[in-house]
Tab-separated table of C-alpha atoms in Angstrom:
chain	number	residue	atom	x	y	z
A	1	UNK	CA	129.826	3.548	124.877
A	2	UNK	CA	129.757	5.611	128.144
A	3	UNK	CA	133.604	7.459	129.286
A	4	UNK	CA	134.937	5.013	131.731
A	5	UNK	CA	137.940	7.243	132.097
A	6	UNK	CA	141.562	6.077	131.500
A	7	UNK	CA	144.618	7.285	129.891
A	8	UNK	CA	144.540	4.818	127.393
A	9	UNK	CA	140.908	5.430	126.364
A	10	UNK	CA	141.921	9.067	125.894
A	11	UNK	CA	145.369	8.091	123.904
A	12	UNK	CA	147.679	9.417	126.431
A	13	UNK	CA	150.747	8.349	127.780
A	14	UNK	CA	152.859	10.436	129.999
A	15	UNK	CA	150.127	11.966	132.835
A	16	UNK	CA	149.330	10.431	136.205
A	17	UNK	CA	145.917	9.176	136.088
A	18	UNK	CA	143.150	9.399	139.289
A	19	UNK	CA	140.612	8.939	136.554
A	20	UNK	CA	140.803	5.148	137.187
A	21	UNK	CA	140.244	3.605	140.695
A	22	UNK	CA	142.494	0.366	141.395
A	23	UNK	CA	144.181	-0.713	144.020
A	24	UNK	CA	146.963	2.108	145.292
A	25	UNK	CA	149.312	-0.994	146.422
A	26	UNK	CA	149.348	-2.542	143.282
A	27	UNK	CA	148.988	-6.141	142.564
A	28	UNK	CA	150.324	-8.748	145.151
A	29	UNK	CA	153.954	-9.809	144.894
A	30	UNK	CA	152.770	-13.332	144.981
A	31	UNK	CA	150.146	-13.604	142.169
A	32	UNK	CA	151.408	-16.620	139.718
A	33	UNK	CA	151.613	-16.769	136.404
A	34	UNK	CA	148.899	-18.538	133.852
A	35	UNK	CA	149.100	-20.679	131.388
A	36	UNK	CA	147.214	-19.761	127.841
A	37	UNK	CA	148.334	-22.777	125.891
A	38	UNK	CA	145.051	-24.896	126.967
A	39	UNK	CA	141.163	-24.626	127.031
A	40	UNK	CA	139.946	-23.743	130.559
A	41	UNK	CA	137.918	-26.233	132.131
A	42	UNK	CA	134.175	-24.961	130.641
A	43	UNK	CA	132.406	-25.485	133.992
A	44	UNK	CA	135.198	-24.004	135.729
A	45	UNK	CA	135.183	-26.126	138.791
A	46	UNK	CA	138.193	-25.815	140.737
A	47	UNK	CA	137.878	-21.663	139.837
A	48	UNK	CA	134.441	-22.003	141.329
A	49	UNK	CA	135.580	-24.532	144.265
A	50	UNK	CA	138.389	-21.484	145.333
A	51	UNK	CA	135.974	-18.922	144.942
A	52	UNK	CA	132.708	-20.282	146.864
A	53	UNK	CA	135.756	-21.790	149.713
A	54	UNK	CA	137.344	-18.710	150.258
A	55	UNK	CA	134.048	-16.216	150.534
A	56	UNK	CA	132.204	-18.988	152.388
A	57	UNK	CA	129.496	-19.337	149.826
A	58	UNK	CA	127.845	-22.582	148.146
A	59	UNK	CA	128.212	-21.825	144.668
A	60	UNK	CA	129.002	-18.640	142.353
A	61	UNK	CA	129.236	-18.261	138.415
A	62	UNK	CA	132.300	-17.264	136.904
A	63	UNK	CA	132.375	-14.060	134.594
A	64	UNK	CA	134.626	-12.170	132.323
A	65	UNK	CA	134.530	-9.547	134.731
A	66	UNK	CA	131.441	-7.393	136.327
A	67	UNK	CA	130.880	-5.920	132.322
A	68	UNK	CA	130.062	-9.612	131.391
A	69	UNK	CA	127.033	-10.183	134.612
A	70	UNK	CA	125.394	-6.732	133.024
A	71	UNK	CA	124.769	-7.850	130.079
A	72	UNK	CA	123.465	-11.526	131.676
A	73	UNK	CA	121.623	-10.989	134.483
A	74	UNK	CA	119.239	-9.082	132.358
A	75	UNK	CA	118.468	-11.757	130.005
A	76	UNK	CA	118.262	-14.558	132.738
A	77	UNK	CA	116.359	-12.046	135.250
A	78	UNK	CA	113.638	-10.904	132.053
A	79	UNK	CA	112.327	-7.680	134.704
A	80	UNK	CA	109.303	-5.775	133.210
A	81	UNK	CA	112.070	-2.937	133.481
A	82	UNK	CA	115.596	-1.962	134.872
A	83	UNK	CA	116.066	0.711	137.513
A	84	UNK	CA	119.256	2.188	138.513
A	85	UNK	CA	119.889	4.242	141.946
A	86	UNK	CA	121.861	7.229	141.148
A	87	UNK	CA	124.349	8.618	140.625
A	88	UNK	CA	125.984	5.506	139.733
A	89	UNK	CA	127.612	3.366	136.912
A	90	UNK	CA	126.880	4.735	133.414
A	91	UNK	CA	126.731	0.740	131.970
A	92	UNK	CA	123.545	-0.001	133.824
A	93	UNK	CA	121.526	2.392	131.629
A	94	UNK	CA	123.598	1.382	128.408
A	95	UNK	CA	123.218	-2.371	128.536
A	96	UNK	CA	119.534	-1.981	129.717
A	97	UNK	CA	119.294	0.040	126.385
A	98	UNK	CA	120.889	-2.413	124.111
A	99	UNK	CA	118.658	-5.340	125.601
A	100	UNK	CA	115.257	-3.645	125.022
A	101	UNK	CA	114.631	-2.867	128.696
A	102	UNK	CA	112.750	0.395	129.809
A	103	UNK	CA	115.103	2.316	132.111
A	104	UNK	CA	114.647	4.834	135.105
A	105	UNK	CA	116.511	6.466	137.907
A	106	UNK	CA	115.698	6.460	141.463
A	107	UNK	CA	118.000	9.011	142.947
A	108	UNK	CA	120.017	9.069	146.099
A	109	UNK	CA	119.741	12.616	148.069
A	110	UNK	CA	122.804	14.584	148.226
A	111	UNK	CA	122.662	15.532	152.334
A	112	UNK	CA	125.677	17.874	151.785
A	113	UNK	CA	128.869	15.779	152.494
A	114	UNK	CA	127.396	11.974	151.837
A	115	UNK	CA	124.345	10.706	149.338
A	116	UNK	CA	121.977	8.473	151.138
A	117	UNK	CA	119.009	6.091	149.989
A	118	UNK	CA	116.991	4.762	152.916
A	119	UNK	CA	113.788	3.592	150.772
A	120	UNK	CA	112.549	2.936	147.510
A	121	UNK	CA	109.256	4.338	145.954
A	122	UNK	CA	107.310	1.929	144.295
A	123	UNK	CA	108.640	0.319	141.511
A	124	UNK	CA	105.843	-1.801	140.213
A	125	UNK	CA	106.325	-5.611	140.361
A	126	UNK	CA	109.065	-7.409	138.219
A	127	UNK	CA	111.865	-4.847	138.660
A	128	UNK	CA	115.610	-5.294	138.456
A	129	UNK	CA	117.416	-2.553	140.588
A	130	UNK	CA	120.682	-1.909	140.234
A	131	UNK	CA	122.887	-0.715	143.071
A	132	UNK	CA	126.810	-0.054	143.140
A	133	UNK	CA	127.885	-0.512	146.749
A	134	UNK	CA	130.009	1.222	147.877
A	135	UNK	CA	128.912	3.574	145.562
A	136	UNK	CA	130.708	4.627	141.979
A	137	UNK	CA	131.180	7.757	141.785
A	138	UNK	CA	129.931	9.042	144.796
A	139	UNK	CA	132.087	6.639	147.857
A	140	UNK	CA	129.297	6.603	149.766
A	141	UNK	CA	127.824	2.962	150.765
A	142	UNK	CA	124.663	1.668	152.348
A	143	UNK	CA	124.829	-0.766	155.124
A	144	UNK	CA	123.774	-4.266	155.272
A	145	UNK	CA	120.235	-3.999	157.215
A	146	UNK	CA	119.391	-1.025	155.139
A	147	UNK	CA	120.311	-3.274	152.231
A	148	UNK	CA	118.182	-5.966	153.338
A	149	UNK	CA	115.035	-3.661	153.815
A	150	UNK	CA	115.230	-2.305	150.329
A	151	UNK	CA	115.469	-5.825	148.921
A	152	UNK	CA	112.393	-7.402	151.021
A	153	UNK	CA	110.247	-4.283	150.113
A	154	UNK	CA	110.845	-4.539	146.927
A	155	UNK	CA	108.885	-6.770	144.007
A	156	UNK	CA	111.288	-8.050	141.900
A	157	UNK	CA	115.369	-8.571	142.419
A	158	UNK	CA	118.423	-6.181	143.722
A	159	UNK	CA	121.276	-6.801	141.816
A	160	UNK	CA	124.089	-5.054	143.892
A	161	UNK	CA	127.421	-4.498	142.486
A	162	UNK	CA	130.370	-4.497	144.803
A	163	UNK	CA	133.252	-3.771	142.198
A	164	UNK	CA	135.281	-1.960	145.127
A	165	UNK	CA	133.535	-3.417	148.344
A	166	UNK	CA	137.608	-5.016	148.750
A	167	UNK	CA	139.014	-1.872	149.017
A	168	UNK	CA	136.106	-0.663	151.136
A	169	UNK	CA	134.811	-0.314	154.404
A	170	UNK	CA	131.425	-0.981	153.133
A	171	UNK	CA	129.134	-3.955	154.247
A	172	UNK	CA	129.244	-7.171	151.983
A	173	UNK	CA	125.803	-8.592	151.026
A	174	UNK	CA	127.998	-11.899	149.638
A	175	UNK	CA	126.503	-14.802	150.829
A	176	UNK	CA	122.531	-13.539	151.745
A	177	UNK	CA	119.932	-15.632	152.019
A	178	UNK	CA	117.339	-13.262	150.536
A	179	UNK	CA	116.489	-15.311	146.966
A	180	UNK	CA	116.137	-11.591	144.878
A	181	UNK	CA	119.604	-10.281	145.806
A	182	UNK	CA	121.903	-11.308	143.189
A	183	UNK	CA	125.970	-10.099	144.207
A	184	UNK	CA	128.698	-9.067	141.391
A	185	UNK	CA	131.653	-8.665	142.398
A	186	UNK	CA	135.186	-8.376	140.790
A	187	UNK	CA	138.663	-8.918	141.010
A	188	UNK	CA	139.990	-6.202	138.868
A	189	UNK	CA	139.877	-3.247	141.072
A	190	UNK	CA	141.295	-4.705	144.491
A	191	UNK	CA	144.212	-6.584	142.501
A	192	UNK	CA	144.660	-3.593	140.317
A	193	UNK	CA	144.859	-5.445	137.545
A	194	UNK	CA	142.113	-3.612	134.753
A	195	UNK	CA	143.765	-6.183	132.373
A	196	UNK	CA	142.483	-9.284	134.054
A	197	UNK	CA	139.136	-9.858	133.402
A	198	UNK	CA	137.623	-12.080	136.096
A	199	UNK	CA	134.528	-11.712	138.458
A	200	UNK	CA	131.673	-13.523	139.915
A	201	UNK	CA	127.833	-13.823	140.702
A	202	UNK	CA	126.344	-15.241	143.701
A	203	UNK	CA	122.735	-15.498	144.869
A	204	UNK	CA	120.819	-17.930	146.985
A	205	UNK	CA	118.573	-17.917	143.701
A	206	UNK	CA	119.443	-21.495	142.287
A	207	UNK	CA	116.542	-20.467	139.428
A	208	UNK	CA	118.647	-17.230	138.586
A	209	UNK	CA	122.436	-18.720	138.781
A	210	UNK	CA	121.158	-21.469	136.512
A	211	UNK	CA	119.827	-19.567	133.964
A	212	UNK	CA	123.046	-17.002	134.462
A	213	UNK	CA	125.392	-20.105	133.684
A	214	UNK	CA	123.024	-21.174	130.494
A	215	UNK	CA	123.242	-17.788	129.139
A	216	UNK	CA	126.887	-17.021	129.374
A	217	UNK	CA	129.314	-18.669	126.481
A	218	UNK	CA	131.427	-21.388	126.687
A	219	UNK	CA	134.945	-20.636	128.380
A	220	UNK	CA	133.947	-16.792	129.066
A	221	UNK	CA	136.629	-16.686	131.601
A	222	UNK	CA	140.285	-17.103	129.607
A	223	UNK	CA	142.825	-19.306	131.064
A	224	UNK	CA	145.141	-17.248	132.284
A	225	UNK	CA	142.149	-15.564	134.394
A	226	UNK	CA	141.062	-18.795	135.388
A	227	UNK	CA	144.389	-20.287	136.554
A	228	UNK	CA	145.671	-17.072	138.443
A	229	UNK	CA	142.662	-16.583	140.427
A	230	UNK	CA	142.538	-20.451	141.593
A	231	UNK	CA	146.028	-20.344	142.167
A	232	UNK	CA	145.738	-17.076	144.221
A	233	UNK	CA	142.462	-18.211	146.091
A	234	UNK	CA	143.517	-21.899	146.710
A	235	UNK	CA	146.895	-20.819	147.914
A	236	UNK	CA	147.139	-18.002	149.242
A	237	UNK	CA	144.183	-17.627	150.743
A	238	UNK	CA	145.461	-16.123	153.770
A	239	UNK	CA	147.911	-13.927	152.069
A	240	UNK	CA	145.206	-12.610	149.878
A	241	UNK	CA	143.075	-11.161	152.745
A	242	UNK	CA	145.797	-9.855	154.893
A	243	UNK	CA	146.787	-7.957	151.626
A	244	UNK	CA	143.138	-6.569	151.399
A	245	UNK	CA	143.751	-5.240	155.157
A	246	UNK	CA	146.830	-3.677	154.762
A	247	UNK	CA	145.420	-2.241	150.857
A	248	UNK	CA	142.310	-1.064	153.136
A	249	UNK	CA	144.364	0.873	155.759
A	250	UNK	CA	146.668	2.338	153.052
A	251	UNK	CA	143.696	3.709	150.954
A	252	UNK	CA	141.813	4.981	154.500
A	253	UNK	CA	145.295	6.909	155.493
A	254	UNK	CA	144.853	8.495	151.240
A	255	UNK	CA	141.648	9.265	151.631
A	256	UNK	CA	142.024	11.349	154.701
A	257	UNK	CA	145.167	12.941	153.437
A	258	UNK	CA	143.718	13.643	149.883
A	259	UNK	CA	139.979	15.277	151.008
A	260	UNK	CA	141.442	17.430	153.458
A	261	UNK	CA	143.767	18.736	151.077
A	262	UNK	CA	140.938	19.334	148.467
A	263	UNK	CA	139.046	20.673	151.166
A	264	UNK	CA	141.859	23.179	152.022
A	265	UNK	CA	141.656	24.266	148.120
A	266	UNK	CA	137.944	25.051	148.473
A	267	UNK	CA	136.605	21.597	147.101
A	268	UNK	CA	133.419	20.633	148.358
A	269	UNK	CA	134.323	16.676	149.431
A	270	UNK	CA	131.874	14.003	150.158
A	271	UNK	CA	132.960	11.606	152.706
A	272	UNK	CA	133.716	8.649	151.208
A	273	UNK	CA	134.188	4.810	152.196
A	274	UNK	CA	135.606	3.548	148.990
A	275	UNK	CA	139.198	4.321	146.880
A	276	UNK	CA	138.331	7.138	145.505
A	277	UNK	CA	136.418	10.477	146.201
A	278	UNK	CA	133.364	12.545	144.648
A	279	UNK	CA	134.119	16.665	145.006
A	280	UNK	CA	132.340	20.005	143.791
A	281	UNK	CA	135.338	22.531	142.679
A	282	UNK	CA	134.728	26.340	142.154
A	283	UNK	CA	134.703	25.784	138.395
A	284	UNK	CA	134.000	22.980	136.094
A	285	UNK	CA	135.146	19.887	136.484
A	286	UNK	CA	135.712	20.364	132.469
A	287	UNK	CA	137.647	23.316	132.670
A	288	UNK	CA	139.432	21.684	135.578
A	289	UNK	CA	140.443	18.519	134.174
A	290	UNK	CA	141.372	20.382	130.732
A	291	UNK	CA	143.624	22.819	133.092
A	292	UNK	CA	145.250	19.720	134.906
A	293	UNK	CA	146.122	18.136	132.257
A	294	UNK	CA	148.302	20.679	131.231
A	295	UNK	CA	150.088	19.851	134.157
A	296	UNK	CA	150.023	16.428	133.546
A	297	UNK	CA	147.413	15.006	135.807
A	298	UNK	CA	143.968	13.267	134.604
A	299	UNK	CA	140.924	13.491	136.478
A	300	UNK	CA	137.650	12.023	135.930
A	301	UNK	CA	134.823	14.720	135.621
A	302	UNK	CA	131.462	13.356	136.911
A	303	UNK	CA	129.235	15.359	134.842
A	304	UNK	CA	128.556	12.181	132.812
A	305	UNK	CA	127.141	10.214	135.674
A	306	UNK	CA	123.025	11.124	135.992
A	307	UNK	CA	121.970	13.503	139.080
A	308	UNK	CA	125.727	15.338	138.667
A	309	UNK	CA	126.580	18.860	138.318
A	310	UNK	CA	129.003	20.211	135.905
A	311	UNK	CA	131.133	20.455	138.464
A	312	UNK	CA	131.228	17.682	140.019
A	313	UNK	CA	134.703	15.629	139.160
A	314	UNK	CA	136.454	11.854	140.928
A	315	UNK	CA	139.633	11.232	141.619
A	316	UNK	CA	141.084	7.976	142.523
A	317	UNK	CA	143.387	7.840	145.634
A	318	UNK	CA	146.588	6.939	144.823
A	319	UNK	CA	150.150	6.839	146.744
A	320	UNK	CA	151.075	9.211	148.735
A	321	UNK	CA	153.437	10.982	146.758
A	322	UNK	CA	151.070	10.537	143.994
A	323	UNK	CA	147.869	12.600	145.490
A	324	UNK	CA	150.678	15.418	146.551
A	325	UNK	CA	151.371	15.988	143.068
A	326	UNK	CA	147.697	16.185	142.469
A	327	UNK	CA	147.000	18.465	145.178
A	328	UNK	CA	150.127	20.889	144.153
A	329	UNK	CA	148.448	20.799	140.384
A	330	UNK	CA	145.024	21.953	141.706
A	331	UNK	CA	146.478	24.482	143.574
A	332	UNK	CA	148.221	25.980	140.685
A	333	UNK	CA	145.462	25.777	138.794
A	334	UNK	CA	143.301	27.379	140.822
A	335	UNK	CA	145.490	30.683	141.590
């Protein structure tokens, strides 16, 4: 399996971790509880009544988060092959893998401070392309029209994944009428909740959500999932957004505060719309993160992620006094 970062997947307990990007604010004082002791309903119909009323969409299909649409869509799609734009999401290539799917990388151009993708080269007909937006781990995002372009140029479906679109200044494609966009999306990051597994997929494709729906196992979703986000979205609608707002201008004032003080260490930061930020330091983001850690701070090194340098690294943007203490570690690091 590809390094998703993560204390816990490292074994490590006492270090503040940017290696994972969640919500800064943490999860809302008024998420309920759930209830376990019962079955959830197997067509999930008030979870997908609260979803589809509260994004404004006609229907959507329930998943155990975004992991469980990857290794779907696929199946229900059956593309002559899977494409991923790069850098991006490590899982794309792995599930494609596992399925039996030829796999290739288009790559986004690195125009110093952002990566951009304006077109696609052609990808032969029958295609799945996969596109995280904004993007993971590079911030950047690509705005609806552009969006729209590359998915009525193209032969075959865009399958864009907007994990952290919530947290995000970027431009939702939820609720298109284009037939070969398909939408994840997911609840984990903007709740900051890893734990909770619970997503969605919507596309104006009837063809492609009912064959999604037919694929996926009965009661995917686990009851306590199911309950807490129909609770949340049913009932405090309202509540929920204005917490996305307030998450939004809390993780805009971070970022600003957190790449001008890696810039003032000699990072090389991209500019970023998401919760977290893409940099270049002086040495490698291995020898970095192995150095920080010794000062009991975890960051994610992007050399993993395809069309990367080794010294690339992501950091997630935290609290205030949070990304302080990470600044203060680089800089003693790097004296």
């Amino acid at each position: 399996m590809p390094y998703h970062g993560g204390r816990r997947y490292l074994g490590l307990d006492n270090v503040m971790d940017f290696s994972v990007n969640t919500n800064p604010v943490g999860p809302p004082n008024f998420l309920g509880t759930c209830d376990f002791l019962e079955y959830p309903d197997h067509e999930y119909k008030k979870l997908r009544r609260a979803i589809s009323s509260h994004y404004g969409v006609e229907d959507v299909v329930p998943v155990n988060g975004a992991s469980e649409a990857l290794a779907v869509l696929p199946l229900a799609i059956r593309p002559s092959k899977i494409v991923t734009i790069a850098p991006s999401y490590g899982d794309y290539e792995e599930r494609a893998g596992a399925m039996g799917f030829k796999h290739e990388y288009v790559f986004m151009r690195d125009h110093g401070f952002s990566f951009r993708i304006d077109e696609l080269p052609n990808l032969g007909s029958g295609v799945l392309v996969y596109l995280s937006n904004p993007n993971n781990p590079t911030g950047s995002s690509v705005d609806a029209s552009t969006l729209r372009g590359l998915a009525e140029g193209l032969d075959g479906f865009l399958v864009i994944d907007e994990a952290y679109v919530e947290l995000s200044s970027a431009e939702s494609m939820l609720g298109t009428d284009l037939e070969n966009v398909v939408v994840v999306r997911s609840f984990t990051k903007a709740l900051s909740m890893p734990g909770l597994r619970a997503g969605f997929i919507y596309s104006a494709n009837e063809e492609v959500i009912r064959r999604t729906r037919e694929l996926l196992p009965s009661w995917n979703v686990n009851s306590c999932a199911d309950s807490l986000i129909t609770e949340l979205l049913s009932n405090y609608g309202a509540q929920y957004s204005n917490f996305l707002a307030a998450s939004r201008k809390y993780v805009e004032a971070g970022l600003r505060a957190l790449s001008d003080g890696l810039r003032r260490l000699g990072m090389h930061v991209y500019e970023s719309t998401a919760n977290f930020i893409l940099a270049r330091s002086p040495i490698s983001s291995q020898e970095l993160a192995d150095r920080l850690l010794k000062q009991g701070v975890l960051i994610r090194p992007a050399h993993t992620f395809a069309g990367l340098g080794p010294n690339h690294f992501r950091v997630a943007v935290k609290d205030a006094w949070s990304n302080e203490v990470l600044l203060n570690a680089v800089e003693k690091v790097l004296e």
